[in-house]
Amino acid sequence: MESKLTKSGMMSVTYEGRTSEFPVFEGTHGPRVVDIRAFHKETGLFTFDPGFTSTGSCESHITFIDGDEGILLYRGVPIDDLAEKSNFIEVAYLLLHGELPTSTELHDFNHAITMHTMVHEQLKNFYSGFRRDAHPMAIMVGVVGALSAFYHDSTDINDPKQRVIATHRMIAKMPTIAAMAYKYSIGQPFVFPSNELDYTSNFMRMCFAVPAEEFKCNPVLCDALDKIFILHMDHEQNASTSTVRLAGSSGANPFACIAAGIASLWGPAHGGANEAALNMLEEIGTVDRIPEYIARAKDKDDPFRLMGFGHRVYKNYDPRAKVMQKACHEVLGAMGIKNDPLLEVAMELEKIALEDEYFIEKKLYPNIDFYSGITLKALGFPTDMFTVLFALARTVGWIAQWSEMIEDPTQKIGRPRQVYTGAANRPYVPIVQR
Ligand code: SDX
């Protein structure tokens, strides 16, 4: 990966009479950065930024978010364009390779992914070790983490050919593993992938087909899910992507890194929010109870937060939420669901929140997770599968970011420092004296 930073000046920092200079760089879009790699050497100080609210961890060419304008670009292409005009496999190629594919490139990439959709027969044994009511995200963390035990021929991260095979395997097998987790939870037999179907239809069939009859994927539903996958594929250095990069920076194999990303995504503040948002809408139940929950969300002493609202970067509407809301209406329409009570609560909750001083002042808008739960439920997925679908799609972003990190010549093992405020240096005290 070749750096495209351009130097745009210097920043002086004066402390205790000593002035140090640090270079300032500019990227393609977004705020300039001050390069503080020499900060400790020059000043003897550490910077301090828990949660990395002002800290860039890397240079990346993959995704850009403008939180104030509500813009999201994958390799420079706006997310709404891609959601409307493209499809999962083409966007996966774009994220991995940096350019939209020619028809030949797309055909070859699609074939490469298709040829890796099956999993080793022994992998099935992992599922029977889980209880049927195990959360599918727990299964995903376990089974994906175990992949490195099966694919030793693609774990050498220094071999570009093995990185490509691992990338294809990861993207291709996630739907199969996810569908198997769902089938296992409902006591139905696993369904093999079909090479005749596109990526998303294949996944829908592996989830909803039964041996007793032919499965036909409703094109409106498959198209909506394909769109939902595109919206979830990448999002700069979010918590789970940063987890994948940090795990990968030690040289861990890609399967282990993706398993770490799945574990991080599961948190309700992150990818687990789609499941939490639907549970919240069900708990609110009816429009007349919305004020009670808005009050709780504003109450400092109440840990309750409006799930599906707020974002570290977006201080305007999450562009994905707009596309998601449209997909939600399309799916409900295709399913013949009129006046869905959850949608009614969601739309009224959104309306009230967006007019409320607290949410306006804190710039809290619906994020991608606010409408995704209603849509995924209407598509037939149980609530505990929502984050699994997020992980399925985000695997493309995780593996693209992991590859970029491996190919970055400036990459080093990630090892943050700290400020220590524990007990001062003191001698051991024998137990008889305590
Ligand atoms: C995703 O990073 C990514 O890009 C993530 C993601 C991706 O694609 O990878 O976009 C996917 O994770 C989307 C976010 C899903 N999470 C939720 O919907 C959970 C609810 N949202 C919050 O937990 C929160 O908004 C976060 C975690 C998303 C963002 O938290 P921040 O940036 O650390 O902001 P904060 O917690 O400091 O909140 C700022 C203020 C606080 O009030 P004060 O302490 O300043 O008085 O806003 C309040 C918060 O209390 N606040 C909320 C709120 N979110 C923030 N109050 C009520 N309800 C909320 N949802």
Tab-separated table of C-alpha atoms and ligand atoms in Angstrom:
chain	number	residue	atom	x	y	z
A	1	MET	CA	0.000	0.000	0.000
A	2	GLU	CA	1.601	3.267	-1.124
A	3	SER	CA	1.074	6.292	1.148
A	4	LYS	CA	-0.885	9.176	-0.410
A	5	LEU	CA	-0.482	11.638	2.462
A	6	THR	CA	0.599	15.142	1.455
A	7	LYS	CA	2.488	17.324	3.897
A	8	SER	CA	0.600	20.549	4.615
A	9	GLY	CA	2.556	22.213	7.391
A	10	MET	CA	4.026	21.827	10.860
A	11	MET	CA	2.505	22.022	14.355
A	12	SER	CA	4.561	23.456	17.230
A	13	VAL	CA	4.029	22.207	20.760
A	14	THR	CA	5.668	24.104	23.582
A	15	TYR	CA	5.840	22.562	27.036
A	16	GLU	CA	7.996	23.588	29.992
A	17	GLY	CA	9.959	25.974	27.789
A	18	ARG	CA	10.775	23.421	25.096
A	19	THR	CA	9.184	23.672	21.603
A	20	SER	CA	8.818	20.627	19.384
A	21	GLU	CA	7.603	20.556	15.760
A	22	PHE	CA	5.388	17.842	14.293
A	23	PRO	CA	4.439	17.449	10.600
A	24	VAL	CA	0.786	17.942	9.572
A	25	PHE	CA	-0.532	15.817	6.693
A	26	GLU	CA	-3.613	16.062	4.491
A	27	GLY	CA	-5.588	13.171	2.973
A	28	THR	CA	-8.114	13.149	0.114
A	29	HIS	CA	-11.081	14.168	2.307
A	30	GLY	CA	-11.543	14.882	6.021
A	31	PRO	CA	-9.542	16.613	8.752
A	32	ARG	CA	-5.758	17.001	8.494
A	33	VAL	CA	-3.653	14.896	10.868
A	34	VAL	CA	-0.685	15.798	13.020
A	35	ASP	CA	1.898	12.999	12.941
A	36	ILE	CA	2.811	12.354	16.588
A	37	ARG	CA	4.858	9.198	16.093
A	38	ALA	CA	7.879	11.085	17.520
A	39	PHE	CA	5.862	12.857	20.217
A	40	HIS	CA	7.120	10.820	23.185
A	41	LYS	CA	10.712	10.892	21.903
A	42	GLU	CA	10.556	14.690	21.419
A	43	THR	CA	8.547	15.705	24.512
A	44	GLY	CA	8.804	12.817	26.997
A	45	LEU	CA	4.985	12.911	27.211
A	46	PHE	CA	2.355	10.435	26.033
A	47	THR	CA	-0.837	11.632	24.367
A	48	PHE	CA	-4.001	10.527	26.151
A	49	ASP	CA	-7.152	9.700	24.166
A	50	PRO	CA	-9.287	6.861	25.667
A	51	GLY	CA	-11.820	5.746	23.046
A	52	PHE	CA	-9.658	7.349	20.323
A	53	THR	CA	-12.068	10.277	19.891
A	54	SER	CA	-9.322	12.419	18.258
A	55	THR	CA	-6.823	9.796	17.168
A	56	GLY	CA	-6.242	8.299	13.720
A	57	SER	CA	-4.837	4.766	13.966
A	58	CYS	CA	-3.810	4.350	10.322
A	59	GLU	CA	-3.839	5.698	6.782
A	60	SER	CA	-6.499	3.953	4.708
A	61	HIS	CA	-7.710	4.126	1.098
A	62	ILE	CA	-10.846	2.065	1.672
A	63	THR	CA	-13.724	3.975	3.305
A	64	PHE	CA	-14.428	7.590	4.184
A	65	ILE	CA	-17.125	9.001	6.480
A	66	ASP	CA	-18.059	12.680	6.747
A	67	GLY	CA	-19.994	12.673	10.036
A	68	ASP	CA	-21.198	16.269	9.723
A	69	GLU	CA	-22.462	15.905	6.155
A	70	GLY	CA	-23.737	12.331	6.594
A	71	ILE	CA	-21.565	10.995	3.762
A	72	LEU	CA	-20.150	7.456	3.432
A	73	LEU	CA	-17.854	6.515	0.525
A	74	TYR	CA	-16.519	3.034	-0.340
A	75	ARG	CA	-13.319	3.635	-2.360
A	76	GLY	CA	-14.752	7.084	-3.183
A	77	VAL	CA	-18.182	5.816	-4.364
A	78	PRO	CA	-21.199	7.073	-2.309
A	79	ILE	CA	-22.978	4.332	-0.361
A	80	ASP	CA	-26.438	5.269	-1.664
A	81	ASP	CA	-25.197	4.907	-5.261
A	82	LEU	CA	-23.778	1.476	-4.516
A	83	ALA	CA	-26.875	0.334	-2.594
A	84	GLU	CA	-29.150	1.409	-5.478
A	85	LYS	CA	-27.031	0.345	-8.472
A	86	SER	CA	-24.584	-2.367	-7.407
A	87	ASN	CA	-24.659	-5.737	-5.661
A	88	PHE	CA	-22.779	-7.468	-2.855
A	89	ILE	CA	-20.165	-9.309	-4.881
A	90	GLU	CA	-19.332	-6.253	-7.032
A	91	VAL	CA	-18.990	-4.027	-3.935
A	92	ALA	CA	-16.845	-6.701	-2.278
A	93	TYR	CA	-14.520	-6.524	-5.298
A	94	LEU	CA	-14.469	-2.708	-5.052
A	95	LEU	CA	-13.565	-2.754	-1.345
A	96	LEU	CA	-10.852	-5.383	-1.829
A	97	HIS	CA	-9.300	-4.077	-5.056
A	98	GLY	CA	-10.034	-0.345	-5.005
A	99	GLU	CA	-11.838	-0.191	-8.368
A	100	LEU	CA	-15.181	-1.435	-9.685
A	101	PRO	CA	-14.525	-4.637	-11.695
A	102	THR	CA	-14.812	-5.117	-15.442
A	103	SER	CA	-17.300	-7.838	-16.402
A	104	THR	CA	-14.442	-10.337	-16.768
A	105	GLU	CA	-12.981	-9.387	-13.377
A	106	LEU	CA	-16.426	-9.661	-11.801
A	107	HIS	CA	-17.063	-13.066	-13.374
A	108	ASP	CA	-13.693	-14.423	-12.206
A	109	PHE	CA	-14.102	-13.003	-8.684
A	110	ASN	CA	-17.620	-14.369	-8.368
A	111	HIS	CA	-16.372	-17.784	-9.533
A	112	ALA	CA	-13.500	-17.723	-7.031
A	113	ILE	CA	-15.869	-16.953	-4.164
A	114	THR	CA	-18.435	-19.532	-5.326
A	115	MET	CA	-15.774	-22.264	-5.392
A	116	HIS	CA	-15.059	-21.710	-1.682
A	117	THR	CA	-18.607	-21.677	-0.249
A	118	MET	CA	-18.550	-25.216	1.158
A	119	VAL	CA	-16.988	-25.946	4.546
A	120	HIS	CA	-14.960	-28.980	5.643
A	121	GLU	CA	-17.332	-31.787	6.682
A	122	GLN	CA	-15.597	-32.024	10.083
A	123	LEU	CA	-16.559	-28.422	10.797
A	124	LYS	CA	-20.153	-29.593	11.244
A	125	ASN	CA	-19.110	-31.373	14.441
A	126	PHE	CA	-18.497	-28.029	16.139
A	127	TYR	CA	-22.207	-27.214	15.972
A	128	SER	CA	-23.345	-30.328	17.848
A	129	GLY	CA	-21.168	-29.231	20.761
A	130	PHE	CA	-23.417	-26.203	21.308
A	131	ARG	CA	-26.844	-26.228	22.959
A	132	ARG	CA	-29.618	-25.582	20.426
A	133	ASP	CA	-30.397	-22.316	22.227
A	134	ALA	CA	-26.796	-21.043	22.036
A	135	HIS	CA	-26.653	-17.466	20.746
A	136	PRO	CA	-25.598	-17.746	17.084
A	137	MET	CA	-22.932	-15.076	17.628
A	138	ALA	CA	-21.283	-17.390	20.188
A	139	ILE	CA	-21.311	-20.114	17.533
A	140	MET	CA	-19.850	-17.729	14.928
A	141	VAL	CA	-16.959	-16.705	17.202
A	142	GLY	CA	-16.179	-20.373	17.899
A	143	VAL	CA	-16.549	-21.804	14.409
A	144	VAL	CA	-14.785	-18.951	12.570
A	145	GLY	CA	-11.958	-19.065	15.110
A	146	ALA	CA	-11.619	-22.782	14.374
A	147	LEU	CA	-11.253	-22.267	10.599
A	148	SER	CA	-7.493	-21.784	10.971
A	149	ALA	CA	-7.362	-25.433	12.136
A	150	PHE	CA	-8.677	-26.505	8.730
A	151	TYR	CA	-6.959	-24.150	6.315
A	152	HIS	CA	-3.257	-24.225	7.207
A	153	ASP	CA	-2.445	-23.694	3.522
A	154	SER	CA	-3.745	-20.094	3.753
A	155	THR	CA	-2.486	-18.857	7.116
A	156	ASP	CA	0.971	-17.575	6.106
A	157	ILE	CA	0.223	-13.855	6.129
A	158	ASN	CA	3.497	-13.042	4.375
A	159	ASP	CA	2.526	-15.011	1.273
A	160	PRO	CA	0.324	-12.804	-0.983
A	161	LYS	CA	-1.140	-15.884	-2.697
A	162	GLN	CA	-2.218	-17.347	0.664
A	163	ARG	CA	-3.721	-13.990	1.677
A	164	VAL	CA	-5.879	-14.051	-1.463
A	165	ILE	CA	-7.066	-17.610	-0.790
A	166	ALA	CA	-7.812	-16.776	2.870
A	167	THR	CA	-9.736	-13.687	1.718
A	168	HIS	CA	-11.846	-15.700	-0.723
A	169	ARG	CA	-12.418	-18.451	1.850
A	170	MET	CA	-13.522	-15.986	4.543
A	171	ILE	CA	-15.984	-14.117	2.313
A	172	ALA	CA	-17.308	-17.330	0.777
A	173	LYS	CA	-17.732	-19.355	3.954
A	174	MET	CA	-19.318	-16.770	6.243
A	175	PRO	CA	-22.815	-17.212	4.732
A	176	THR	CA	-22.513	-21.011	4.950
A	177	ILE	CA	-21.357	-20.898	8.588
A	178	ALA	CA	-24.017	-18.296	9.486
A	179	ALA	CA	-26.813	-20.277	7.817
A	180	MET	CA	-25.633	-23.436	9.603
A	181	ALA	CA	-25.827	-21.591	12.936
A	182	TYR	CA	-29.428	-20.638	12.143
A	183	LYS	CA	-30.422	-24.121	10.956
A	184	TYR	CA	-28.845	-25.656	14.052
A	185	SER	CA	-30.834	-23.317	16.326
A	186	ILE	CA	-34.161	-24.399	14.769
A	187	GLY	CA	-33.322	-28.105	14.540
A	188	GLN	CA	-33.418	-28.247	10.738
A	189	PRO	CA	-30.783	-29.971	8.567
A	190	PHE	CA	-27.941	-27.908	7.127
A	191	VAL	CA	-28.465	-26.876	3.492
A	192	PHE	CA	-25.473	-27.039	1.149
A	193	PRO	CA	-24.571	-23.935	-0.873
A	194	SER	CA	-25.657	-23.967	-4.529
A	195	ASN	CA	-23.273	-22.774	-7.244
A	196	GLU	CA	-26.256	-21.745	-9.385
A	197	LEU	CA	-27.243	-18.862	-7.090
A	198	ASP	CA	-25.784	-15.416	-6.443
A	199	TYR	CA	-24.206	-14.724	-3.066
A	200	THR	CA	-27.263	-13.391	-1.241
A	201	SER	CA	-29.848	-15.739	-2.784
A	202	ASN	CA	-27.515	-18.611	-1.855
A	203	PHE	CA	-27.528	-17.420	1.748
A	204	MET	CA	-31.321	-17.024	1.825
A	205	ARG	CA	-31.697	-20.555	0.446
A	206	MET	CA	-29.257	-22.038	2.982
A	207	CYS	CA	-31.308	-20.369	5.729
A	208	PHE	CA	-34.863	-20.991	4.577
A	209	ALA	CA	-34.839	-24.025	2.240
A	210	VAL	CA	-35.987	-27.392	3.597
A	211	PRO	CA	-35.316	-30.800	1.977
A	212	ALA	CA	-39.025	-31.379	1.621
A	213	GLU	CA	-39.591	-28.755	-1.058
A	214	GLU	CA	-37.945	-26.515	-3.657
A	215	PHE	CA	-36.947	-23.041	-2.359
A	216	LYS	CA	-37.632	-19.964	-4.457
A	217	CYS	CA	-36.045	-16.707	-3.284
A	218	ASN	CA	-38.437	-13.773	-3.588
A	219	PRO	CA	-36.379	-11.330	-5.723
A	220	VAL	CA	-37.609	-8.297	-3.764
A	221	LEU	CA	-36.473	-9.866	-0.483
A	222	CYS	CA	-33.133	-11.080	-1.861
A	223	ASP	CA	-32.513	-7.652	-3.372
A	224	ALA	CA	-33.335	-5.952	-0.055
A	225	LEU	CA	-30.977	-8.251	1.859
A	226	ASP	CA	-28.252	-7.694	-0.746
A	227	LYS	CA	-28.696	-3.938	-0.187
A	228	ILE	CA	-28.548	-4.413	3.587
A	229	PHE	CA	-25.307	-6.368	3.213
A	230	ILE	CA	-23.800	-3.560	1.110
A	231	LEU	CA	-24.677	-1.003	3.809
A	232	HIS	CA	-22.883	-3.078	6.466
A	233	MET	CA	-19.692	-3.968	4.594
A	234	ASP	CA	-17.220	-1.398	5.938
A	235	HIS	CA	-17.087	1.730	8.063
A	236	GLU	CA	-13.555	3.090	8.650
A	237	GLN	CA	-11.871	2.162	11.944
A	238	ASN	CA	-14.932	1.174	14.025
A	239	ALA	CA	-14.434	-0.962	17.131
A	240	SER	CA	-14.541	-4.352	15.395
A	241	THR	CA	-12.369	-3.273	12.453
A	242	SER	CA	-9.826	-1.801	14.873
A	243	THR	CA	-9.939	-5.129	16.734
A	244	VAL	CA	-9.187	-7.012	13.509
A	245	ARG	CA	-6.312	-4.652	12.687
A	246	LEU	CA	-4.851	-4.864	16.185
A	247	ALA	CA	-5.083	-8.672	16.218
A	248	GLY	CA	-3.561	-8.786	12.733
A	249	SER	CA	-0.720	-6.434	13.699
A	250	SER	CA	0.790	-9.234	15.819
A	251	GLY	CA	0.886	-11.523	12.749
A	252	ALA	CA	-2.133	-13.611	13.821
A	253	ASN	CA	-3.759	-15.544	10.978
A	254	PRO	CA	-6.751	-13.949	9.195
A	255	PHE	CA	-9.312	-16.461	10.512
A	256	ALA	CA	-8.326	-15.681	14.119
A	257	CYS	CA	-8.469	-11.936	13.362
A	258	ILE	CA	-11.971	-12.182	11.880
A	259	ALA	CA	-13.102	-14.204	14.922
A	260	ALA	CA	-11.813	-11.341	17.111
A	261	GLY	CA	-13.777	-8.883	14.970
A	262	ILE	CA	-16.950	-10.959	15.392
A	263	ALA	CA	-16.484	-10.950	19.163
A	264	SER	CA	-16.090	-7.169	19.231
A	265	LEU	CA	-19.034	-6.561	16.886
A	266	TRP	CA	-21.327	-8.518	19.242
A	267	GLY	CA	-21.386	-5.710	21.816
A	268	PRO	CA	-24.741	-3.835	22.066
A	269	ALA	CA	-22.951	-0.488	21.651
A	270	HIS	CA	-21.725	-1.713	18.252
A	271	GLY	CA	-23.103	-4.444	15.981
A	272	GLY	CA	-25.286	-5.883	18.734
A	273	ALA	CA	-27.371	-2.684	18.551
A	274	ASN	CA	-29.636	-4.034	15.772
A	275	GLU	CA	-30.782	-6.868	18.038
A	276	ALA	CA	-30.997	-4.460	21.019
A	277	ALA	CA	-32.941	-1.889	18.958
A	278	LEU	CA	-35.610	-4.404	17.963
A	279	ASN	CA	-35.866	-5.668	21.552
A	280	MET	CA	-36.262	-2.031	22.644
A	281	LEU	CA	-39.036	-1.386	20.093
A	282	GLU	CA	-40.818	-4.553	21.276
A	283	GLU	CA	-40.417	-3.439	24.912
A	284	ILE	CA	-41.873	0.001	24.119
A	285	GLY	CA	-44.666	-1.831	22.290
A	286	THR	CA	-47.015	1.074	21.567
A	287	VAL	CA	-46.682	4.714	20.543
A	288	ASP	CA	-48.177	6.005	23.812
A	289	ARG	CA	-45.227	4.577	25.784
A	290	ILE	CA	-42.573	6.436	23.751
A	291	PRO	CA	-42.385	9.528	26.049
A	292	GLU	CA	-41.506	7.258	29.013
A	293	TYR	CA	-38.535	5.811	27.114
A	294	ILE	CA	-37.402	9.175	25.736
A	295	ALA	CA	-37.332	10.427	29.344
A	296	ARG	CA	-35.298	7.397	30.420
A	297	ALA	CA	-32.826	7.933	27.552
A	298	LYS	CA	-32.284	11.508	28.791
A	299	ASP	CA	-31.982	10.536	32.457
A	300	LYS	CA	-28.314	10.588	33.478
A	301	ASP	CA	-29.028	8.121	36.273
A	302	ASP	CA	-30.693	5.645	33.955
A	303	PRO	CA	-28.271	3.463	31.903
A	304	PHE	CA	-31.005	3.076	29.240
A	305	ARG	CA	-30.071	4.435	25.836
A	306	LEU	CA	-32.134	4.587	22.666
A	307	MET	CA	-30.645	1.672	20.772
A	308	GLY	CA	-30.139	2.465	17.101
A	309	PHE	CA	-29.548	6.140	17.922
A	310	GLY	CA	-26.307	8.086	18.102
A	311	HIS	CA	-22.900	7.539	16.580
A	312	ARG	CA	-19.274	8.381	17.328
A	313	VAL	CA	-18.788	9.882	13.857
A	314	TYR	CA	-22.203	10.762	12.412
A	315	LYS	CA	-23.457	14.008	13.921
A	316	ASN	CA	-26.003	14.107	11.153
A	317	TYR	CA	-28.255	11.432	9.735
A	318	ASP	CA	-26.441	8.110	9.082
A	319	PRO	CA	-26.771	7.810	5.270
A	320	ARG	CA	-27.187	4.060	5.689
A	321	ALA	CA	-30.244	4.566	7.911
A	322	LYS	CA	-32.011	6.392	5.056
A	323	VAL	CA	-31.377	3.506	2.634
A	324	MET	CA	-32.320	1.032	5.352
A	325	GLN	CA	-35.629	2.819	6.003
A	326	LYS	CA	-36.450	2.589	2.269
A	327	ALA	CA	-35.519	-1.123	2.199
A	328	CYS	CA	-37.707	-1.612	5.272
A	329	HIS	CA	-40.767	-0.225	3.483
A	330	GLU	CA	-39.976	-2.333	0.365
A	331	VAL	CA	-39.736	-5.548	2.402
A	332	LEU	CA	-42.855	-4.874	4.467
A	333	GLY	CA	-44.692	-4.105	1.225
A	334	ALA	CA	-43.431	-7.288	-0.460
A	335	MET	CA	-44.438	-9.312	2.604
A	336	GLY	CA	-47.874	-7.702	2.594
A	337	ILE	CA	-47.250	-6.408	6.127
A	338	LYS	CA	-49.424	-3.336	6.620
A	339	ASN	CA	-49.248	-1.084	9.696
A	340	ASP	CA	-46.473	-3.076	11.327
A	341	PRO	CA	-46.710	-2.007	15.008
A	342	LEU	CA	-42.915	-2.013	15.394
A	343	LEU	CA	-42.489	0.218	12.351
A	344	GLU	CA	-45.184	2.519	13.698
A	345	VAL	CA	-43.335	2.802	17.029
A	346	ALA	CA	-39.980	3.243	15.244
A	347	MET	CA	-41.212	6.041	12.983
A	348	GLU	CA	-42.980	7.876	15.820
A	349	LEU	CA	-39.941	7.422	18.091
A	350	GLU	CA	-37.687	8.831	15.363
A	351	LYS	CA	-40.023	11.781	14.802
A	352	ILE	CA	-40.262	12.633	18.522
A	353	ALA	CA	-36.532	12.172	19.156
A	354	LEU	CA	-35.508	14.339	16.205
A	355	GLU	CA	-37.675	17.184	17.561
A	356	ASP	CA	-36.419	16.791	21.135
A	357	GLU	CA	-33.932	19.376	22.457
A	358	TYR	CA	-31.720	16.707	24.112
A	359	PHE	CA	-31.247	14.713	20.889
A	360	ILE	CA	-30.813	17.869	18.810
A	361	GLU	CA	-28.199	19.286	21.185
A	362	LYS	CA	-26.277	15.985	21.355
A	363	LYS	CA	-26.704	15.438	17.590
A	364	LEU	CA	-28.234	12.004	18.049
A	365	TYR	CA	-29.761	10.594	14.868
A	366	PRO	CA	-30.937	7.112	13.899
A	367	ASN	CA	-28.007	4.948	12.836
A	368	ILE	CA	-27.877	1.886	10.612
A	369	ASP	CA	-29.209	-0.318	13.406
A	370	PHE	CA	-32.469	1.557	13.948
A	371	TYR	CA	-34.440	0.193	10.988
A	372	SER	CA	-32.394	-2.908	10.211
A	373	GLY	CA	-34.053	-4.980	12.947
A	374	ILE	CA	-37.581	-4.417	11.638
A	375	THR	CA	-36.446	-5.271	8.106
A	376	LEU	CA	-34.550	-8.412	9.082
A	377	LYS	CA	-37.482	-9.608	11.209
A	378	ALA	CA	-39.794	-9.108	8.231
A	379	LEU	CA	-37.338	-11.110	6.082
A	380	GLY	CA	-37.871	-14.020	8.475
A	381	PHE	CA	-34.725	-13.867	10.621
A	382	PRO	CA	-34.970	-14.259	14.406
A	383	THR	CA	-33.638	-11.327	16.456
A	384	ASP	CA	-30.528	-13.183	17.623
A	385	MET	CA	-29.440	-13.631	13.974
A	386	PHE	CA	-29.342	-9.875	13.264
A	387	THR	CA	-25.745	-9.318	14.409
A	388	VAL	CA	-24.699	-12.492	12.586
A	389	LEU	CA	-25.906	-10.890	9.349
A	390	PHE	CA	-23.975	-7.742	10.242
A	391	ALA	CA	-20.841	-9.877	10.783
A	392	LEU	CA	-21.421	-11.713	7.484
A	393	ALA	CA	-21.378	-8.433	5.557
A	394	ARG	CA	-18.667	-6.739	7.638
A	395	THR	CA	-16.305	-9.640	6.958
A	396	VAL	CA	-15.576	-8.002	3.589
A	397	GLY	CA	-14.528	-4.746	5.282
A	398	TRP	CA	-12.597	-6.536	7.993
A	399	ILE	CA	-10.598	-8.609	5.489
A	400	ALA	CA	-10.031	-5.609	3.177
A	401	GLN	CA	-8.744	-3.539	6.109
A	402	TRP	CA	-6.643	-6.473	7.369
A	403	SER	CA	-5.052	-6.876	3.908
A	404	GLU	CA	-4.381	-3.131	3.693
A	405	MET	CA	-2.684	-3.238	7.088
A	406	ILE	CA	-0.483	-6.219	6.126
A	407	GLU	CA	0.516	-4.441	2.893
A	408	ASP	CA	1.255	-1.140	4.683
A	409	PRO	CA	5.073	-0.810	4.846
A	410	THR	CA	4.791	1.410	7.933
A	411	GLN	CA	2.711	-1.183	9.806
A	412	LYS	CA	3.950	-2.088	13.298
A	413	ILE	CA	2.472	-4.176	16.091
A	414	GLY	CA	-0.215	-2.101	17.813
A	415	ARG	CA	0.833	-1.408	21.390
A	416	PRO	CA	-0.862	1.600	23.050
A	417	ARG	CA	0.653	3.159	26.188
A	418	GLN	CA	-1.246	4.451	29.289
A	419	VAL	CA	-1.106	6.811	32.212
A	420	TYR	CA	-0.564	4.838	35.450
A	421	THR	CA	-2.413	6.053	38.543
A	422	GLY	CA	-2.156	2.922	40.677
A	423	ALA	CA	-0.229	2.434	43.935
A	424	ALA	CA	3.233	4.026	44.084
A	425	ASN	CA	6.288	1.746	44.122
A	426	ARG	CA	6.256	-0.087	47.489
A	427	PRO	CA	7.894	-3.166	49.130
A	428	TYR	CA	6.241	-6.555	49.617
A	429	VAL	CA	4.654	-6.865	53.090
A	430	PRO	CA	4.809	-10.357	54.690
A	431	ILE	CA	1.392	-11.694	55.686
A	432	VAL	CA	2.206	-11.607	59.423
A	433	GLN	CA	2.587	-7.823	59.142
A	434	ARG	CA	-0.657	-7.105	57.227
B	1	SDX	C1	-22.550	0.837	15.054
B	1	SDX	O1	-18.187	3.117	14.855
B	1	SDX	C2	-18.932	2.711	13.865
B	1	SDX	O2	-18.740	3.094	12.723
B	1	SDX	C3	-20.006	1.706	14.292
B	1	SDX	C4	-20.982	1.307	13.160
B	1	SDX	C5	-20.272	0.517	12.073
B	1	SDX	O3	-20.816	0.479	10.961
B	1	SDX	O4	-19.219	-0.149	12.398
B	1	SDX	O5	-21.597	2.454	12.612
B	1	SDX	C6	-22.070	0.379	13.725
B	1	SDX	O6	-22.012	0.392	16.046
B	1	SDX	C7	-23.624	1.896	15.123
B	1	SDX	C8	-23.932	2.331	16.583
B	1	SDX	C9	-24.832	1.267	17.200
B	1	SDX	N1	-24.992	1.516	18.645
B	1	SDX	C10	-26.163	1.960	19.159
B	1	SDX	O7	-27.138	2.292	18.479
B	1	SDX	C11	-26.193	1.967	20.674
B	1	SDX	C12	-26.754	3.300	21.164
B	1	SDX	N2	-25.784	4.335	20.832
B	1	SDX	C13	-24.838	4.730	21.879
B	1	SDX	O8	-24.421	3.701	22.695
B	1	SDX	C14	-23.770	5.685	21.365
B	1	SDX	O9	-24.402	6.609	20.614
B	1	SDX	C15	-22.592	5.147	20.594
B	1	SDX	C16	-21.897	4.034	21.319
B	1	SDX	C17	-23.030	4.644	19.264
B	1	SDX	C18	-21.615	6.298	20.384
B	1	SDX	O10	-21.128	6.612	21.606
B	1	SDX	P1	-20.032	7.784	21.803
B	1	SDX	O11	-19.549	8.323	20.534
B	1	SDX	O12	-19.010	7.287	22.766
B	1	SDX	O13	-20.883	8.924	22.391
B	1	SDX	P2	-21.194	9.082	23.925
B	1	SDX	O14	-21.565	7.761	24.501
B	1	SDX	O15	-20.085	9.855	24.534
B	1	SDX	O16	-22.533	9.958	23.848
B	1	SDX	C19	-22.448	11.379	23.757
B	1	SDX	C20	-23.617	11.859	24.581
B	1	SDX	C21	-23.650	11.247	25.986
B	1	SDX	O17	-24.275	12.195	26.815
B	1	SDX	P3	-23.288	13.086	27.784
B	1	SDX	O18	-22.463	12.110	28.590
B	1	SDX	O19	-22.462	13.924	26.822
B	1	SDX	O20	-24.255	13.889	28.625
B	1	SDX	O21	-24.846	11.436	23.947
B	1	SDX	C22	-25.553	10.564	24.813
B	1	SDX	C23	-24.575	10.066	25.866
B	1	SDX	O22	-25.261	9.787	27.075
B	1	SDX	N3	-26.024	9.444	23.982
B	1	SDX	C24	-27.228	8.909	24.065
B	1	SDX	C25	-27.230	7.924	23.063
B	1	SDX	N4	-26.059	7.894	22.450
B	1	SDX	C26	-25.303	8.839	23.025
B	1	SDX	N5	-28.285	9.156	24.857
B	1	SDX	C27	-29.385	8.385	24.641
B	1	SDX	N6	-29.486	7.418	23.709
B	1	SDX	C28	-28.425	7.161	22.896
B	1	SDX	N7	-28.509	6.219	21.975
